[in-house]
Tab-separated table of C-alpha atoms in Angstrom:
chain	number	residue	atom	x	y	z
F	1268	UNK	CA	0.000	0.000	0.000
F	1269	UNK	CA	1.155	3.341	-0.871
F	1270	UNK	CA	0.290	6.975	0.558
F	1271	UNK	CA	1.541	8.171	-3.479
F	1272	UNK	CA	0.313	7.626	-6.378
F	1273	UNK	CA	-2.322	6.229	-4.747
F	1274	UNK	CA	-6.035	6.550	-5.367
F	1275	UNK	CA	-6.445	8.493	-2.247
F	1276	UNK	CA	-4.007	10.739	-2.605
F	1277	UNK	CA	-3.505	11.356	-6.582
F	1278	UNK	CA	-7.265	11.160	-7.550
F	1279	UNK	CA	-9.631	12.175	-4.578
F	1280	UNK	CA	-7.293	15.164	-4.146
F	1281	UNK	CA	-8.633	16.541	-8.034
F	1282	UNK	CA	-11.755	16.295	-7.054
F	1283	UNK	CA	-12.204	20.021	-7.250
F	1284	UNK	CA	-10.963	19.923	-11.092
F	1285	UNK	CA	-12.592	16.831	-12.080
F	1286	UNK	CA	-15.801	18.880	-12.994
F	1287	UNK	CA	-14.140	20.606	-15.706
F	1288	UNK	CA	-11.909	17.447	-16.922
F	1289	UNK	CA	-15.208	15.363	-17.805
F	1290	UNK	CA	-16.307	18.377	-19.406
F	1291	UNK	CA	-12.996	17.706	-21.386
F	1292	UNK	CA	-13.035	14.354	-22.287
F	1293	UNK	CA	-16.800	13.901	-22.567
F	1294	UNK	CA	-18.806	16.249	-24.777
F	1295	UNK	CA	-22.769	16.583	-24.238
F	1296	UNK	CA	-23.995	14.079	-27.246
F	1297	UNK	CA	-21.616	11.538	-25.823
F	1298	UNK	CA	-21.994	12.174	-21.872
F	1299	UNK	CA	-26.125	11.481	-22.977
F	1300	UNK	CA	-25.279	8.603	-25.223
F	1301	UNK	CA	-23.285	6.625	-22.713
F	1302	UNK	CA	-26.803	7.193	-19.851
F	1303	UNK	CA	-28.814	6.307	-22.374
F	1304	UNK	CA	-26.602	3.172	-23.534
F	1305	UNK	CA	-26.797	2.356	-19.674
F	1306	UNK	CA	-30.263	2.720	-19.554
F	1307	UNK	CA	-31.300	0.563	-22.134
F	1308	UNK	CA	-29.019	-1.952	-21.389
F	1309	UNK	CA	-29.690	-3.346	-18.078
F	1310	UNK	CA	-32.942	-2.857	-18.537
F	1311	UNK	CA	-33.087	-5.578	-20.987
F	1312	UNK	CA	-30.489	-7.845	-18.746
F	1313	UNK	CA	-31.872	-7.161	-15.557
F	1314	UNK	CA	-34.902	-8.356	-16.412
F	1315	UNK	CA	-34.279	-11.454	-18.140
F	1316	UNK	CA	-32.180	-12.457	-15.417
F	1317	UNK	CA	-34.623	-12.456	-13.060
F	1318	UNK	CA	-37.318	-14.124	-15.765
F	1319	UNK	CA	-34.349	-16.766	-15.508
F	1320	UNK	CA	-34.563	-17.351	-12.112
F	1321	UNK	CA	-38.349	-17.064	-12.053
F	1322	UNK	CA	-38.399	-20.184	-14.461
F	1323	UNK	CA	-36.382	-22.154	-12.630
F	1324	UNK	CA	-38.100	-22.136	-9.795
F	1325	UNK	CA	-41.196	-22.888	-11.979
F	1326	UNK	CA	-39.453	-26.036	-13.352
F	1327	UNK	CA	-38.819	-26.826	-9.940
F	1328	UNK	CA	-42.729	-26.559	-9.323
F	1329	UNK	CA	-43.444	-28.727	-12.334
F	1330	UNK	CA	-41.330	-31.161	-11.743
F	1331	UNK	CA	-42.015	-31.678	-8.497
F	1332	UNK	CA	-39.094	-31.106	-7.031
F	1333	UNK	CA	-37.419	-29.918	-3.754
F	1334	UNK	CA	-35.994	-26.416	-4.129
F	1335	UNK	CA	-31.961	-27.304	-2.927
F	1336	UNK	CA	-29.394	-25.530	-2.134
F	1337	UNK	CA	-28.524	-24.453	-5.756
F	1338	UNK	CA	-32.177	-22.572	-6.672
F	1339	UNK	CA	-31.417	-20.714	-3.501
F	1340	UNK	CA	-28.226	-19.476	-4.246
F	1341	UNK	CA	-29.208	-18.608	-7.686
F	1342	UNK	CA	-31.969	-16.560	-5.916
F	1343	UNK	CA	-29.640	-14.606	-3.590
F	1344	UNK	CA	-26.947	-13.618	-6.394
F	1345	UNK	CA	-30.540	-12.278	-8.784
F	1346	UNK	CA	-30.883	-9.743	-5.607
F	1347	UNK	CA	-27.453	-9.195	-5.373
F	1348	UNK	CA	-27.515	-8.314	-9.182
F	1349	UNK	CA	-30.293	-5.845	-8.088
F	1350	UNK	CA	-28.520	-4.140	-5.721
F	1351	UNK	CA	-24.957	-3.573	-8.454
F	1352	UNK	CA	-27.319	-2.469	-10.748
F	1353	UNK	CA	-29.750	0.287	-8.731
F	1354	UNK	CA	-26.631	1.285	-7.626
F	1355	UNK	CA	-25.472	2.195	-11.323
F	1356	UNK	CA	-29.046	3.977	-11.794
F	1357	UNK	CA	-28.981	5.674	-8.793
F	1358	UNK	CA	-25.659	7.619	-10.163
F	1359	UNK	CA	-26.575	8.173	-13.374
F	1360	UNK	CA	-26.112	11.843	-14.853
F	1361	UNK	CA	-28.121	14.036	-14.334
F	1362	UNK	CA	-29.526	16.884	-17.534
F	1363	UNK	CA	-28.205	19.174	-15.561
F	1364	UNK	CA	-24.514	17.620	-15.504
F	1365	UNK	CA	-24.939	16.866	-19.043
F	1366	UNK	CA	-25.710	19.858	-20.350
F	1367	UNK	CA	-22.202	21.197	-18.747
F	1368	UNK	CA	-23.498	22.273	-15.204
F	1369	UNK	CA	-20.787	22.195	-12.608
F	1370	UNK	CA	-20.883	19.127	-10.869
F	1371	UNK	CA	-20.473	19.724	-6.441
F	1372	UNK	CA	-17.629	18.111	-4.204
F	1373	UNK	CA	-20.476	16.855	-2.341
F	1374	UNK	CA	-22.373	14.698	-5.531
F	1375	UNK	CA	-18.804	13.146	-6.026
F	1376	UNK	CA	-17.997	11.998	-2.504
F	1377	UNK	CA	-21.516	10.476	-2.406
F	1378	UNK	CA	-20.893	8.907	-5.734
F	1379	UNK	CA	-17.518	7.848	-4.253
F	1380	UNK	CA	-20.017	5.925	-1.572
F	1381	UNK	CA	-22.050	3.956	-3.686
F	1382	UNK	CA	-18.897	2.966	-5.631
F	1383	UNK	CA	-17.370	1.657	-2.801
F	1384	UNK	CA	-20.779	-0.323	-2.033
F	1385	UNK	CA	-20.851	-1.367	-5.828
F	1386	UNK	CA	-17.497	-3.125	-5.539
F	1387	UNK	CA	-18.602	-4.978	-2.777
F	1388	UNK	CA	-21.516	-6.193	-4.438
F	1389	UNK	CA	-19.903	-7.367	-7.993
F	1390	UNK	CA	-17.972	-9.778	-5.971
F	1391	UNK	CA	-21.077	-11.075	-3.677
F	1392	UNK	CA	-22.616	-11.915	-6.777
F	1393	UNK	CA	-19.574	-13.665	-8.524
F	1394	UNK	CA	-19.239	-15.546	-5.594
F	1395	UNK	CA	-22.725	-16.487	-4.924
F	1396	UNK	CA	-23.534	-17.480	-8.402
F	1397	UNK	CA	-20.000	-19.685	-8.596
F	1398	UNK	CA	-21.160	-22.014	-5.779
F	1399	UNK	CA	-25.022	-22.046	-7.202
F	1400	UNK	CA	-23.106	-23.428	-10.441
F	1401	UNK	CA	-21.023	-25.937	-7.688
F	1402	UNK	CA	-24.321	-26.780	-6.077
F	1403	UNK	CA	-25.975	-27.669	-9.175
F	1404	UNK	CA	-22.848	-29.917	-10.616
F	1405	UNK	CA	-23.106	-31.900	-6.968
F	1406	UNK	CA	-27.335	-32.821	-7.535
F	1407	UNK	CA	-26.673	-33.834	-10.833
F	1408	UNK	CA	-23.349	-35.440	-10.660
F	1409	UNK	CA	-24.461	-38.644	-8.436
F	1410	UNK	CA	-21.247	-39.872	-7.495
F	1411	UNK	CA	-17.494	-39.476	-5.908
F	1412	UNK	CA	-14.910	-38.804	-9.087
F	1413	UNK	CA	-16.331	-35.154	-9.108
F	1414	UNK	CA	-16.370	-34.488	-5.748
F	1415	UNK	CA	-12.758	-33.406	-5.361
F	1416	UNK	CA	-12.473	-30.933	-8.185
F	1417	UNK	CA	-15.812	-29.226	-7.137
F	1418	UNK	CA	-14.048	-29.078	-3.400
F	1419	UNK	CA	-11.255	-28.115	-5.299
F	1420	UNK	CA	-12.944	-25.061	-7.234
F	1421	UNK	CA	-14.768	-24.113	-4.360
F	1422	UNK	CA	-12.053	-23.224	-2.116
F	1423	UNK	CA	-10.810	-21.219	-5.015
F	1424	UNK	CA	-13.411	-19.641	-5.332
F	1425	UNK	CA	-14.034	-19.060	-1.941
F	1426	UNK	CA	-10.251	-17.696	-1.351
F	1427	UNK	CA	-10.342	-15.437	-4.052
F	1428	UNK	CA	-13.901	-13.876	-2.700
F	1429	UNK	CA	-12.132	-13.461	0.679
F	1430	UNK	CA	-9.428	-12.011	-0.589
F	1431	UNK	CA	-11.105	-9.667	-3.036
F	1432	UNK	CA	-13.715	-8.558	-0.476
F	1433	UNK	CA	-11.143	-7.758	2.195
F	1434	UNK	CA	-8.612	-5.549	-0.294
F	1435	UNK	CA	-11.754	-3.556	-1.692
F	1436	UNK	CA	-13.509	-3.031	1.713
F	1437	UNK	CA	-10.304	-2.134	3.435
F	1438	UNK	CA	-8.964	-0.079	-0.307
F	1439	UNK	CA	-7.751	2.808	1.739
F	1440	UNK	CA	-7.249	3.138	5.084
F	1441	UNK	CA	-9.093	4.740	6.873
F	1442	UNK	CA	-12.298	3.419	4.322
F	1443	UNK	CA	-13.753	6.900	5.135
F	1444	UNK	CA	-10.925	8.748	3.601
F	1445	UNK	CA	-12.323	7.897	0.285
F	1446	UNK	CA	-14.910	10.183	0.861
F	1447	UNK	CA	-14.202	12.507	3.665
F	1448	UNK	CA	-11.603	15.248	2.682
F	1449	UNK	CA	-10.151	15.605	5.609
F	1450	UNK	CA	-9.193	12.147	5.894
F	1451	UNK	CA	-7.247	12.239	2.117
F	1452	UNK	CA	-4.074	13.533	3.238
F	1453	UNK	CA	-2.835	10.721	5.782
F	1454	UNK	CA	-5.230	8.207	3.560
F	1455	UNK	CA	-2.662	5.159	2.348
F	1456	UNK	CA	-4.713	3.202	-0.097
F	1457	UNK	CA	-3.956	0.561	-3.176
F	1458	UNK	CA	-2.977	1.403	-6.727
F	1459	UNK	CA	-6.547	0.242	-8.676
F	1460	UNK	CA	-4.146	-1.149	-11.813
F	1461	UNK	CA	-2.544	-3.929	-9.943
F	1462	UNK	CA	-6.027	-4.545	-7.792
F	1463	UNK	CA	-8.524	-4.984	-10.562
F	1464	UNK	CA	-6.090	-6.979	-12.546
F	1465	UNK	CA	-5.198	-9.279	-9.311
F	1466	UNK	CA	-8.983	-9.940	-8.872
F	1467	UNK	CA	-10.093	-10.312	-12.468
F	1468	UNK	CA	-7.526	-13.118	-13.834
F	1469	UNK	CA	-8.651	-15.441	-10.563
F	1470	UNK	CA	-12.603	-14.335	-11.673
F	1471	UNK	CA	-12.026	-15.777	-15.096
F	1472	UNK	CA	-10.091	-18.896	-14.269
F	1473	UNK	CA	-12.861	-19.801	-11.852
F	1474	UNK	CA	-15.104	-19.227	-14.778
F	1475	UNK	CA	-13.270	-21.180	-17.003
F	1476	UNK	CA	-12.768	-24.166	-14.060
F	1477	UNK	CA	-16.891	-24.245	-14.080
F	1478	UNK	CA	-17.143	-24.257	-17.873
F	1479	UNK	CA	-14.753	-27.180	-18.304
F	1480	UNK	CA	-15.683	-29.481	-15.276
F	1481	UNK	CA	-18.562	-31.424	-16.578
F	1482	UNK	CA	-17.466	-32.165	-19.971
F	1483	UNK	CA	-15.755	-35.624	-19.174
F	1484	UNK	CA	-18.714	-36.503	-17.282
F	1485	UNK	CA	-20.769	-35.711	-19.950
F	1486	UNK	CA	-18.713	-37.827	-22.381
F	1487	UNK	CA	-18.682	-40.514	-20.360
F	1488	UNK	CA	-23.194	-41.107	-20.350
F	1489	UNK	CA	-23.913	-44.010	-22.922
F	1490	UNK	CA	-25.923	-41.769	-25.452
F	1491	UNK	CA	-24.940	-40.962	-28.851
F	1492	UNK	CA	-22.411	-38.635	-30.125
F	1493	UNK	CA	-24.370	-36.166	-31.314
F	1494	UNK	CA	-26.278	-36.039	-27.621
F	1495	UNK	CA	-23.653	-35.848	-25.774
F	1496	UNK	CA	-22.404	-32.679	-28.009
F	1497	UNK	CA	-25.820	-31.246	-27.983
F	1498	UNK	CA	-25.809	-31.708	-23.807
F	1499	UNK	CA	-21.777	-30.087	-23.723
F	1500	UNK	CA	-23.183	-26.806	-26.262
F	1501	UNK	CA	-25.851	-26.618	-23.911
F	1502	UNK	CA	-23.120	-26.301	-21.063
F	1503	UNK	CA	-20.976	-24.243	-22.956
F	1504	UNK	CA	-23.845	-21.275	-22.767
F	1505	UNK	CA	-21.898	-20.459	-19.735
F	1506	UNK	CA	-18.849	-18.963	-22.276
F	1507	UNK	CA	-20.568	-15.898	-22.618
F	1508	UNK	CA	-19.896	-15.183	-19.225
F	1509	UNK	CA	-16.334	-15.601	-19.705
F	1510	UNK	CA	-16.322	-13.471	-22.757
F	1511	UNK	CA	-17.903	-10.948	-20.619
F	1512	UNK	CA	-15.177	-11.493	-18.096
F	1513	UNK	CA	-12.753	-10.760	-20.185
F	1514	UNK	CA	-13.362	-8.110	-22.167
F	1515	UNK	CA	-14.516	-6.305	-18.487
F	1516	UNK	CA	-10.924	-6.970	-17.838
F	1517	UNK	CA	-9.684	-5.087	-21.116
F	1518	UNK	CA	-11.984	-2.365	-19.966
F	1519	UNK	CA	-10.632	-2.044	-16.384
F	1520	UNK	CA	-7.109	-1.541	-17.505
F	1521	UNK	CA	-7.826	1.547	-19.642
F	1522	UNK	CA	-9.652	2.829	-17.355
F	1523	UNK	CA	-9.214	6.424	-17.126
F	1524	UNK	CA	-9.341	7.348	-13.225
F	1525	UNK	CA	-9.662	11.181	-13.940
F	1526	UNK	CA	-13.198	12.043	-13.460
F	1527	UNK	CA	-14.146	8.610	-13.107
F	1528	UNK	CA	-16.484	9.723	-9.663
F	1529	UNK	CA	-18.636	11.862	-11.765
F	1530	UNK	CA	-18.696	9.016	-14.989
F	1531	UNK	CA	-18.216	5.847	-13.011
F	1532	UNK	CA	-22.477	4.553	-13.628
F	1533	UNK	CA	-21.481	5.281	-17.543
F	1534	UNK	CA	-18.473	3.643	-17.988
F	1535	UNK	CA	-17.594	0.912	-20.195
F	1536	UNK	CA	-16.006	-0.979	-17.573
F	1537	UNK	CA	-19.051	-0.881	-15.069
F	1538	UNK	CA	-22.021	-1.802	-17.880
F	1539	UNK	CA	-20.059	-4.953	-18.620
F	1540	UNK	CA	-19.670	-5.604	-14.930
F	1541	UNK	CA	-23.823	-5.256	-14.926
F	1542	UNK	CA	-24.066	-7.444	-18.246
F	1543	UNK	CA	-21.374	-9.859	-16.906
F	1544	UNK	CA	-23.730	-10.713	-13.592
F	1545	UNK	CA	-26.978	-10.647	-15.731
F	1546	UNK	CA	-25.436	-13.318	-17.816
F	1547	UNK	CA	-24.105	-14.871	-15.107
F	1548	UNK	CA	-27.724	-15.225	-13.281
F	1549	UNK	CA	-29.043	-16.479	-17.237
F	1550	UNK	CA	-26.645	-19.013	-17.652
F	1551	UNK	CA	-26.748	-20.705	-14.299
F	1552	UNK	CA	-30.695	-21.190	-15.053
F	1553	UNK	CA	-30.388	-22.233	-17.798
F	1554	UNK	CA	-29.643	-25.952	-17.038
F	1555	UNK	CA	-32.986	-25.974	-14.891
F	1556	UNK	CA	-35.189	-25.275	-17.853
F	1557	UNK	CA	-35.765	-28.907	-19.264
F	1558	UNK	CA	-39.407	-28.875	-17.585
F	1559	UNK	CA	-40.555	-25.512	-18.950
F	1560	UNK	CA	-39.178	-26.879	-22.138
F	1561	UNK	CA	-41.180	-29.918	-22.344
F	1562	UNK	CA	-44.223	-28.162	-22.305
F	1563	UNK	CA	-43.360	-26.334	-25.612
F	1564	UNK	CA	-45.147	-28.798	-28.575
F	1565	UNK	CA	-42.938	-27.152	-31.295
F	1566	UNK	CA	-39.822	-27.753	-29.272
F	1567	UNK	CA	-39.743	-31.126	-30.835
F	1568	UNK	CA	-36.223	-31.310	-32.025
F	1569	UNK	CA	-34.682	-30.440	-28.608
F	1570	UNK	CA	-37.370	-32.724	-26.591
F	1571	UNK	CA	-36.663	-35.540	-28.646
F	1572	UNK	CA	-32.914	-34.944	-27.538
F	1573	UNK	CA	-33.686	-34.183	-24.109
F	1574	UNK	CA	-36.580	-37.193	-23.475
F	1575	UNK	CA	-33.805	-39.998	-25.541
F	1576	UNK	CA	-30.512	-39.086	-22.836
F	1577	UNK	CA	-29.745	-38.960	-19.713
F	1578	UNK	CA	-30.008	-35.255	-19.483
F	1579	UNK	CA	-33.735	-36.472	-18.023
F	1580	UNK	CA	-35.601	-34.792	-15.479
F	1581	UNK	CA	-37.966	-35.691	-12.526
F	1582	UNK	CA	-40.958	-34.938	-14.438
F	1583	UNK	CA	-40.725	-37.800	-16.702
F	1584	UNK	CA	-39.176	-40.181	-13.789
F	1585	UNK	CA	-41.973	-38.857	-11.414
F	1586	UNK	CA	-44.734	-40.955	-13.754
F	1587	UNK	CA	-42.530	-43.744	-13.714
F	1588	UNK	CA	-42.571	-44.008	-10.012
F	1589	UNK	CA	-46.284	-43.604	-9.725
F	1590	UNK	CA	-46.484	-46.499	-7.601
F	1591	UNK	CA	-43.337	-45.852	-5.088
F	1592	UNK	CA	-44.010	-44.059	-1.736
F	1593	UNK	CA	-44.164	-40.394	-1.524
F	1594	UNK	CA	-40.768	-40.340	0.791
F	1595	UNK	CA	-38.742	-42.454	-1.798
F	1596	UNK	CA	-40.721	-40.079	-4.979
F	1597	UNK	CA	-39.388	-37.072	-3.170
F	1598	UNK	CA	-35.843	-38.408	-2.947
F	1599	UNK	CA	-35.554	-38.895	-6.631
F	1600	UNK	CA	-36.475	-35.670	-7.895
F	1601	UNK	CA	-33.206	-34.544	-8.944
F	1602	UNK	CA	-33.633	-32.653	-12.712
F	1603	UNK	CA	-31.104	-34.323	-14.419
F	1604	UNK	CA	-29.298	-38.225	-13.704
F	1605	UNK	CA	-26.461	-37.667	-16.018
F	1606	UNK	CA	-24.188	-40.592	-14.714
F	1607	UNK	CA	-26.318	-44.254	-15.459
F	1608	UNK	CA	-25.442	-45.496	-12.000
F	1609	UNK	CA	-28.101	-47.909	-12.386
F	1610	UNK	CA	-28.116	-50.561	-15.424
F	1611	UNK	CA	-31.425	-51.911	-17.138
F	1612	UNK	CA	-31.941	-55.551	-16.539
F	1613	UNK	CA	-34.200	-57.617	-19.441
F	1614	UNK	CA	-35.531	-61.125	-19.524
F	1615	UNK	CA	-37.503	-62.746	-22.459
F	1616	UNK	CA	-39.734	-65.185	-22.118
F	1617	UNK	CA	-41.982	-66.909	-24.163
F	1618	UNK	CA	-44.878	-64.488	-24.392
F	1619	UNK	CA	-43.553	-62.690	-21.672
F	1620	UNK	CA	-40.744	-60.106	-20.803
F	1621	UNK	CA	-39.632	-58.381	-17.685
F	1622	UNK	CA	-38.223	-55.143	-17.278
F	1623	UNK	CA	-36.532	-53.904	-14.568
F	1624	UNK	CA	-34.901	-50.460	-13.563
F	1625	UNK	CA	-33.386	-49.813	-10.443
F	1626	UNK	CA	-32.517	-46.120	-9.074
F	1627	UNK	CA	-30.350	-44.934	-6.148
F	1628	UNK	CA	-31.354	-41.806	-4.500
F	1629	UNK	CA	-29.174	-38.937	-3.210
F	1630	UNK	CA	-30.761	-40.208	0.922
F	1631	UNK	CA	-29.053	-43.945	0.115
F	1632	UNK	CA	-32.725	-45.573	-0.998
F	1633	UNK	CA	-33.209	-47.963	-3.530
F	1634	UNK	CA	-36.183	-47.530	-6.091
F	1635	UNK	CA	-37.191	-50.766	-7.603
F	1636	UNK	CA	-39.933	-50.482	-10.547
F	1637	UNK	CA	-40.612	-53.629	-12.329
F	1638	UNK	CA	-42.818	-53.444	-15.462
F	1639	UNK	CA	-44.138	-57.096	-16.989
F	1640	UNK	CA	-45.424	-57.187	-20.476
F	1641	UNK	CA	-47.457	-60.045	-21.529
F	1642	UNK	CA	-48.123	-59.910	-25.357
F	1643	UNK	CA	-49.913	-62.981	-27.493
F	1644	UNK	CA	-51.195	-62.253	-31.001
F	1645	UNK	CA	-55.026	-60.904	-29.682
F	1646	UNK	CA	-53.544	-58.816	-26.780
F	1647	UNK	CA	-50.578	-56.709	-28.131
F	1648	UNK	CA	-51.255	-53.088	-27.995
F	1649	UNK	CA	-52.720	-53.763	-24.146
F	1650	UNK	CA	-51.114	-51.545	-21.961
F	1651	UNK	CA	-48.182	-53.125	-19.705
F	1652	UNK	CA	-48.835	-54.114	-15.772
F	1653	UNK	CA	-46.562	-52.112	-14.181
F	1654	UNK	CA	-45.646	-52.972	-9.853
């Protein structure tokens, strides 16, 4: 930490000039073009993340399924996205300010408090929505080979959110002196180049870590080629997130610091951090959707992939198990079995065959469901005793 150079001491100390430098560097069409930009654009993200999350939690409802621990996270980092993003709309220009008014000391050390809040925030929701994705991997992902790298990326994760959290709440000391004058000139505080680099790379590794970690699982189910591609492009959604990630990163490092309290809800740098936790929130509810997509007729194509692999949900297991006790239903309503723990076990007979399918649930039980089909030249077409 340095007391020059510094952000406390080289930036908040221009606050008095930095009226007449974004009057500079940002001319009345553009100042207006950039709010609008902002305006527009969360409020196409914003909503469709939280349509997102809304769905899930509807596919949850249709498929009769327990809400876990995943849904719940995803939940917390939509209102966490919220918050980043009222934030940004709470600081937006002004008219006044963009028709060349002089902007007061006392708008930019306010603005210098809802950064500080918004930092804290972007990382809540990284961090939140990282362990939804972890969450969602352990349901669906019944057994041990993946446990260790998802224990691995989540105490990545979970370092890199501790560390990030602590360096921006504690950015300058004292935290006040980023927006009390009087504090400035004793204020030591870190240089924002290193900082937002140091945070970002970790960011997108963890994102890449997530993207890549089901793909040999995937591989692995005994469905065709062309399914298990179609499940892995369905994963790969998620890379928008990373390209988000990255080109946030480009923006942070030419960032331009001078006048940046005044600009900060309009800069290119903070609108990608808004559409990079949007997409975020999209992509981790996206996997959920294979009930709300069943009920789509002209969804055909992708049912007909969906219903013939693994990548099966609780809906269509749920009528399979009509007959099984509510306890042991309940246990099996995970949305997708993408590992074939279980194998299928066929007799035949003459005039008769036996099926048998046998399920273990994430609470240890074992789901037996038997179906005999007796078939003769007068009676085929009769429908099969199941027990």
């Amino acid at each position: 930490m340095r007391s020059d150079d510094s952000w406390g001491s080289k930036h908040i100390e221009t606050l008095e000039r930095t009226s007449a430098l974004i009057i500079a560097s940002f001319g009345e069409k553009i100042r207006n073009a950039y709010r609008n930009r902002t305006i527009i654009a969360v409020s196409i993200c914003l909503p469709l993340a939280a349509l997102a999350v809304v769905l899930r939690f509807t596919a949850r409802k249709i498929a009769r399924a327990k809400v876990w621990y995943d849904d719940w996270l995803a939940f917390a980092g939509l209102i966490s996205v919220g918050v980043f993003i009222s934030l940004i709309l709470v600081d937006l220009p002004d008219e006044a300010s963009i028709q060349g008014a002089p902007i007061m000391e006392s708008t930019l050390l306010e603005n210098a408090k809802t950064v500080y809040v918004a930092e804290l925030f972007y990382y809540i929701t990284q961090c939140t929505l990282k362990f939804s994705i972890l969450a969602f991997y352990w349901r669906i992902f019944n057994i041990s080979s993946i446990r260790k790298p998802i224990y691995f990326i989540a105490s990545f994760v979970l370092s890199w959110f501790i560390a990030s959290i602590l360096v921006t709440a504690f950015q300058c000391v004292p935290v006040a002196s980023l927006w009390t004058p009087a504090l400035r000139a004793s204020a030591k505080c870190v240089e924002l180049a290193p900082f937002f680099f140091g945070t970002s790379i970790p960011n997108i590794l963890a994102d890449l870590f997530l993207l890549i970690l089901p793909m040999p699982y995937v591989w692995k189910l005994k469905i065709t080629v062309a399914q298990k591609l179609f499940i892995i492009a369905f994963f790969l959604l998620g890379s928008f997130v990373l390209i988000a990630s990255v080109i946030r990163l480009r923006l942070l490092l030419l960032l331009d610091l001078r006048g940046f309290l005044a600009n900060w809800s309009v800069e290119n740098s903070v609108l990608w951090s808004a559409i990079e936790n949007c997409m975020s929130v999209i992509c981790v509810c996206l996997p959920s959707l294979r009930p709300i997509i069943k009920l789509f007729p002209r969804a055909s194509f992708l049912r007909k992939f969906l219903d013939s692999s693994h990548f099966s949900g609780s809906s269509s297991r749920g009528s399979r198990l009509e007959h099984g006790t509510r306890k042991a239903k309940e246990s099996c309503h995970d949305e997708y079995e993408l590992i074939e723990r279980d194998r299928t076990i066929c007799w035949a007979e003459t005039g008769r065959s036996i099926e048998e399918h046998s399920m273990k649930t994430m609470e240890g039980a074992c789901i037996n469901v038997q179906t005999k089909i007796y078939a003769t030249s007068e009676d085929i077409g009769q429908p099969a005793e199941t027990v």
